[in-house]
């Protein structure tokens, strides 16, 4: 998978160099790059924002630098896909992928005429995720959908957001998904992108050491996960539930399922109401 992030604060994305995502990049499972729209400005001050039409507080991100930045990463993704399709020699080495890299806009002269976005003919159009408190709420289901894509691009708005024409224009060449991290307002899209990229990339085969750990997670089967315990069996006079020490796998499984149901009913009754009755067995109904 290829992930491009457009941000005027590339340093915000540095945590993506760490832990499992950083390792996935080093291992070549993931290509990750950050592009600064300021590199696509033409004025001395590298201006990316201006006052809003119609008046009001705050500034709005200008469409041109964001569109040039988007076009450059779509082109780069298309070129990479085309060259990997054209590669016939089985021993051809994968290009080493640096950790989080910034795209210094070397392929686009500042002020160059806007070229149309071209998508490698062998791959689907990239998905442009626009983080926004006005977007659809990001969920585990959406994380799975995005994890199946070849090329994701995230456009991190700031201030009052990005001029709507950037999004309208992008729709002609990429699939746009405005997504919200939740019902609150952040200062910029970067924090939302860190969360979304982590949720998506851990679902890509090869990123998480033990893929079985994904199977019983909260939000995967419509329920929250059961409580977990480790050694010692008694800690500060608090004992681990006896059933977990019994070695009886069937009963442990039933206990965990009951815990999932009661915890979900208590903390997220909306999830219980949304459950498909076909997902429940007779023993579940007794909880
Ligand atoms: N004026 C906008 C509104 O009321 O919808 C909020 C703009 S916010 C201050 C600046 C940027 O932060 C947004 O463009 C978006 O990229 C990001 N952002 C803020 N809250 C977010 C959320 N809940 N989910 C995803 N992104 C968010």
Coordinates of C-alpha atoms and ligand atoms in Angstrom, one line a residue:
X1 CA 0.0 0.0 0.0
X2 CA 1.0 3.6 -0.7
X3 CA 0.0 6.4 1.7
X4 CA 0.6 10.0 1.0
X5 CA -0.2 12.7 3.5
X6 CA -0.6 16.4 2.5
X7 CA 0.2 18.7 5.4
X8 CA 1.7 22.1 6.0
X9 CA 3.2 20.6 9.2
X10 CA 5.1 17.5 8.0
X11 CA 6.8 17.2 11.5
X12 CA 3.4 16.3 13.0
X13 CA 3.5 13.0 11.1
X14 CA 6.9 12.0 12.4
X15 CA 5.4 9.4 14.9
X16 CA 4.6 7.3 11.8
X17 CA 8.3 6.5 11.8
X18 CA 7.9 4.6 15.0
X19 CA 6.8 1.1 16.1
X20 CA 4.9 -1.2 13.8
X21 CA 4.2 1.4 11.1
X22 CA 7.8 2.4 11.0
X23 CA 8.8 -1.2 10.7
X24 CA 6.2 -1.8 7.9
X25 CA 7.8 1.1 6.0
X26 CA 11.3 -0.3 6.6
X27 CA 10.2 -3.7 5.5
X28 CA 8.7 -2.3 2.3
X29 CA 5.1 -3.4 3.2
X30 CA 4.1 0.2 3.2
X31 CA 5.2 3.3 1.2
X32 CA 4.6 6.4 3.3
X33 CA 5.4 10.0 2.2
X34 CA 4.4 13.5 3.5
X35 CA 4.1 16.3 1.0
X36 CA 3.9 20.0 2.0
X37 CA 1.5 22.1 -0.1
X38 CA 3.7 25.1 0.7
X39 CA 6.3 23.6 -1.7
X40 CA 3.8 24.3 -4.5
X41 CA 3.3 28.0 -3.8
X42 CA 4.9 30.7 -6.0
X43 CA 5.0 33.8 -3.7
X44 CA 7.8 34.8 -1.4
X45 CA 5.8 34.0 1.7
X46 CA 4.7 30.6 0.5
X47 CA 1.1 31.5 1.2
X48 CA -1.3 28.6 1.5
X49 CA -4.3 30.4 3.0
X50 CA -6.5 33.5 2.5
X51 CA -9.5 35.2 4.0
X52 CA -12.9 33.6 3.5
X53 CA -15.3 34.8 0.8
X54 CA -18.5 36.0 2.5
X55 CA -16.6 37.2 5.6
X56 CA -16.3 35.5 8.9
X57 CA -13.5 34.5 11.2
X58 CA -10.4 32.5 10.3
X59 CA -8.6 31.7 7.2
X60 CA -9.3 29.1 4.4
X61 CA -6.6 27.0 2.7
X62 CA -6.2 28.0 -1.0
X63 CA -7.1 25.4 -3.6
X64 CA -4.2 25.7 -6.0
X65 CA -1.2 24.6 -3.8
X66 CA -3.3 21.7 -2.4
X67 CA -4.3 20.7 -5.9
X68 CA -0.7 20.8 -7.2
X69 CA 0.4 18.8 -4.2
X70 CA -2.4 16.3 -4.8
X71 CA -1.6 15.9 -8.5
X72 CA 2.1 15.3 -7.7
X73 CA 1.3 12.4 -5.3
X74 CA -1.3 10.9 -7.6
X75 CA 1.3 11.0 -10.4
X76 CA 3.9 9.5 -8.2
X77 CA 1.5 6.7 -7.2
X78 CA 0.6 6.1 -10.8
X79 CA 4.2 5.9 -11.9
X80 CA 5.1 3.5 -9.1
X81 CA 2.2 1.3 -10.0
X82 CA 3.0 1.4 -13.7
X83 CA 6.7 0.5 -13.1
X84 CA 5.8 -2.4 -10.8
X85 CA 3.4 -3.7 -13.5
X86 CA 6.1 -3.3 -16.2
X87 CA 8.7 -5.1 -14.1
X88 CA 9.0 -8.6 -15.5
X89 CA 12.3 -9.9 -14.1
X90 CA 11.3 -11.8 -10.9
X91 CA 14.5 -10.9 -9.2
X92 CA 14.1 -7.1 -9.7
X93 CA 14.6 -5.6 -6.2
X94 CA 12.0 -3.4 -4.6
X95 CA 13.1 0.1 -4.3
X96 CA 14.1 0.8 -0.7
X97 CA 11.6 2.9 1.0
X98 CA 12.8 5.6 3.4
X99 CA 10.9 6.1 6.6
X100 CA 8.5 9.1 6.5
X101 CA 9.8 11.1 3.7
X102 CA 8.8 14.5 2.5
X103 CA 8.1 15.1 -1.2
X104 CA 10.0 18.3 -2.0
X105 CA 7.9 18.8 -5.1
X106 CA 10.8 18.1 -7.3
X107 CA 8.4 16.9 -10.1
X108 CA 6.4 20.2 -10.3
X109 CA 7.9 23.6 -11.0
X110 CA 6.2 26.2 -8.8
X111 CA 3.6 27.9 -10.9
X112 CA 3.5 25.2 -13.6
X113 CA 0.2 24.9 -15.3
X114 CA -2.2 22.5 -13.5
X115 CA -1.9 19.2 -15.2
X116 CA -4.8 16.7 -15.1
X117 CA -4.5 14.0 -12.6
X118 CA -3.6 10.7 -14.2
X119 CA -4.0 7.3 -12.6
X120 CA -1.9 4.3 -13.5
X121 CA -4.1 2.3 -15.8
X122 CA -3.5 -0.9 -13.9
X123 CA -4.7 0.4 -10.5
X124 CA -7.9 1.8 -9.1
X125 CA -8.1 5.6 -8.6
X126 CA -6.6 6.5 -5.2
X127 CA -8.8 7.4 -2.3
X128 CA -8.5 10.9 -1.0
X129 CA -9.4 11.0 2.7
X130 CA -10.4 14.5 3.8
X131 CA -10.4 14.6 7.6
X132 CA -13.2 16.9 8.7
X133 CA -15.5 17.2 11.7
X134 CA -18.2 17.4 9.1
X135 CA -17.3 14.0 7.6
X136 CA -18.7 10.5 8.1
X137 CA -17.5 9.1 11.4
X138 CA -14.4 6.9 10.9
X139 CA -15.1 3.3 12.2
X140 CA -13.4 -0.1 12.2
X141 CA -15.6 -1.0 9.1
X142 CA -14.1 2.0 7.2
X143 CA -10.6 1.1 8.4
X144 CA -11.1 -2.4 6.8
X145 CA -12.4 -0.8 3.6
X146 CA -9.4 1.6 3.4
X147 CA -7.0 -1.2 4.2
X148 CA -8.0 -2.9 1.0
X149 CA -7.0 0.1 -1.2
X150 CA -3.7 0.4 -3.0
X151 CA -3.2 4.2 -2.6
X152 CA -4.6 6.4 0.1
X153 CA -4.0 10.2 0.2
X154 CA -4.9 12.2 3.3
X155 CA -5.3 16.0 3.0
X156 CA -4.8 17.6 6.4
X157 CA -6.8 20.8 6.6
X158 CA -6.0 23.6 9.0
X159 CA -7.7 26.9 10.0
X160 CA -11.3 26.8 8.6
X161 CA -10.5 24.0 6.3
X162 CA -9.7 23.8 2.5
X163 CA -11.5 25.7 -0.2
X164 CA -14.4 23.4 -1.3
X165 CA -13.3 23.6 -4.9
X166 CA -10.2 21.6 -4.1
X167 CA -12.5 18.7 -3.1
X168 CA -14.9 19.2 -6.1
X169 CA -12.0 19.3 -8.5
X170 CA -10.3 16.2 -6.9
X171 CA -13.5 14.2 -7.3
X172 CA -12.9 14.1 -11.1
X173 CA -9.8 11.9 -10.6
X174 CA -9.8 10.4 -7.1
X175 CA -12.5 8.9 -4.9
X176 CA -13.1 11.4 -2.1
X177 CA -14.0 10.3 1.5
X178 CA -14.6 13.1 4.1
X179 CA -14.0 11.4 7.4
X180 CA -14.4 12.6 11.0
X181 CA -12.4 11.2 13.9
X182 CA -15.4 12.0 16.2
X183 CA -17.9 14.6 17.2
X184 CA -15.4 17.3 18.3
X185 CA -13.2 19.8 16.6
X186 CA -9.4 19.5 16.4
X187 CA -7.0 22.3 15.2
X188 CA -5.9 20.4 12.1
X189 CA -6.2 17.1 10.3
X190 CA -2.8 15.7 11.3
X191 CA -4.0 14.1 14.6
X192 CA -6.9 12.5 12.8
X193 CA -4.6 11.2 10.1
X194 CA -2.2 9.6 12.7
X195 CA -5.2 7.8 14.2
X196 CA -6.7 6.7 10.9
X197 CA -3.4 5.6 9.4
X198 CA -2.6 3.5 12.5
X199 CA -6.1 1.9 12.4
X200 CA -5.8 1.1 8.7
X201 CA -2.2 0.0 8.4
X202 CA -2.4 -2.5 11.3
X203 CA -5.0 -4.4 9.2
X204 CA -2.6 -4.9 6.3
X205 CA -1.2 -8.4 6.2
X206 CA 2.4 -8.5 7.6
X207 CA 2.1 -5.3 9.7
X208 CA 1.0 -7.0 13.0
X209 CA 3.1 -9.9 14.2
X210 CA 0.1 -12.2 15.2
X211 CA -2.9 -11.6 12.8
X212 CA -5.0 -13.7 15.2
X213 CA -5.1 -10.8 17.6
X214 CA -7.3 -8.9 15.1
X215 CA -10.0 -11.5 15.2
X216 CA -11.5 -10.8 18.6
X217 CA -10.9 -7.1 18.9
X218 CA -13.5 -4.6 19.9
X219 CA -15.6 -3.4 17.0
X220 CA -14.7 -6.4 14.8
X221 CA -17.6 -8.7 15.6
X222 CA -20.0 -6.0 16.7
X223 CA -19.0 -6.2 20.4
X224 CA -16.4 -4.8 22.7
X225 CA -13.5 -7.0 23.8
X226 CA -13.6 -9.0 27.0
X227 CA -11.4 -8.0 30.0
X228 CA -7.8 -9.4 29.8
X229 CA -5.4 -10.4 32.6
X230 CA -1.8 -11.5 33.0
X231 CA 0.5 -12.8 35.7
X232 CA 0.5 -12.8 38.7
X233 CA -2.7 -14.6 39.5
X234 CA -3.2 -12.5 42.6
X235 CA -2.1 -8.8 42.6
X236 CA -2.8 -6.4 45.4
X237 CA -5.3 -8.9 46.7
X238 CA -7.1 -8.9 43.4
X239 CA -7.5 -12.3 41.9
X240 CA -7.8 -13.2 38.2
X241 CA -11.3 -14.7 37.5
X242 CA -10.9 -18.4 38.4
X243 CA -12.4 -19.6 35.2
X244 CA -9.3 -18.3 33.3
X245 CA -7.0 -20.6 35.4
X246 CA -9.3 -23.7 34.8
X247 CA -7.7 -24.7 31.5
X248 CA -11.3 -25.5 30.2
X249 CA -11.2 -23.8 26.8
X250 CA -15.0 -24.2 26.1
X251 CA -16.0 -22.5 29.4
X252 CA -13.3 -19.8 29.0
X253 CA -14.7 -19.0 25.6
X254 CA -18.2 -18.8 26.9
X255 CA -17.1 -16.6 29.8
X256 CA -15.3 -14.2 27.4
X257 CA -18.4 -14.0 25.2
X258 CA -20.6 -13.2 28.2
X259 CA -18.2 -10.5 29.3
X260 CA -18.2 -9.1 25.8
X261 CA -22.0 -9.0 25.8
X262 CA -22.4 -7.5 29.3
X263 CA -19.6 -4.9 28.8
X264 CA -21.1 -3.8 25.5
X265 CA -24.6 -3.6 26.9
X266 CA -23.3 -1.4 29.8
X267 CA -20.9 0.8 27.9
X268 CA -22.3 0.9 24.3
X269 CA -26.0 0.0 24.3
X270 CA -26.2 1.5 20.8
X271 CA -23.9 -1.4 19.6
X272 CA -26.2 -4.0 21.2
X273 CA -29.2 -2.5 19.4
X274 CA -27.3 -2.6 16.1
X275 CA -26.4 -6.3 16.5
X276 CA -27.8 -8.6 13.8
X277 CA -29.8 -11.3 15.7
X278 CA -28.2 -13.9 13.5
X279 CA -24.9 -13.1 15.3
X280 CA -26.4 -14.3 18.6
X281 CA -26.7 -17.8 19.9
X282 CA -29.1 -19.2 22.6
X283 CA -26.6 -18.8 25.4
X284 CA -26.0 -15.2 24.4
X285 CA -29.7 -14.5 24.9
X286 CA -29.5 -15.6 28.5
X287 CA -26.9 -12.9 29.4
Ligands
LIG1 N1 -14.5 25.0 10.5 C1 -14.5 23.6 10.5 C2 -15.9 23.1 10.9 O1 -16.5 23.6 11.8 O2 -16.3 22.0 10.4 C3 -13.4 23.1 11.4 C4 -12.1 23.3 11.0 S1 -10.9 22.6 12.1 C5 -10.5 24.0 13.1 C6 -9.4 22.5 11.0 C7 -9.2 21.2 10.5 O3 -9.0 20.2 11.5 C8 -10.3 20.6 9.6 O4 -10.2 21.1 8.3 C9 -9.9 19.1 9.6 O5 -8.9 18.8 8.7 C10 -9.4 19.0 11.0 N2 -10.4 18.4 12.0 C11 -10.9 19.0 13.0 N3 -11.8 18.3 13.7 C12 -11.7 17.1 13.1 C13 -12.4 15.8 13.3 N4 -13.2 15.6 14.3 N5 -12.1 14.8 12.5 C14 -11.2 14.9 11.5 N6 -10.6 16.1 11.2 C15 -10.8 17.1 12.0

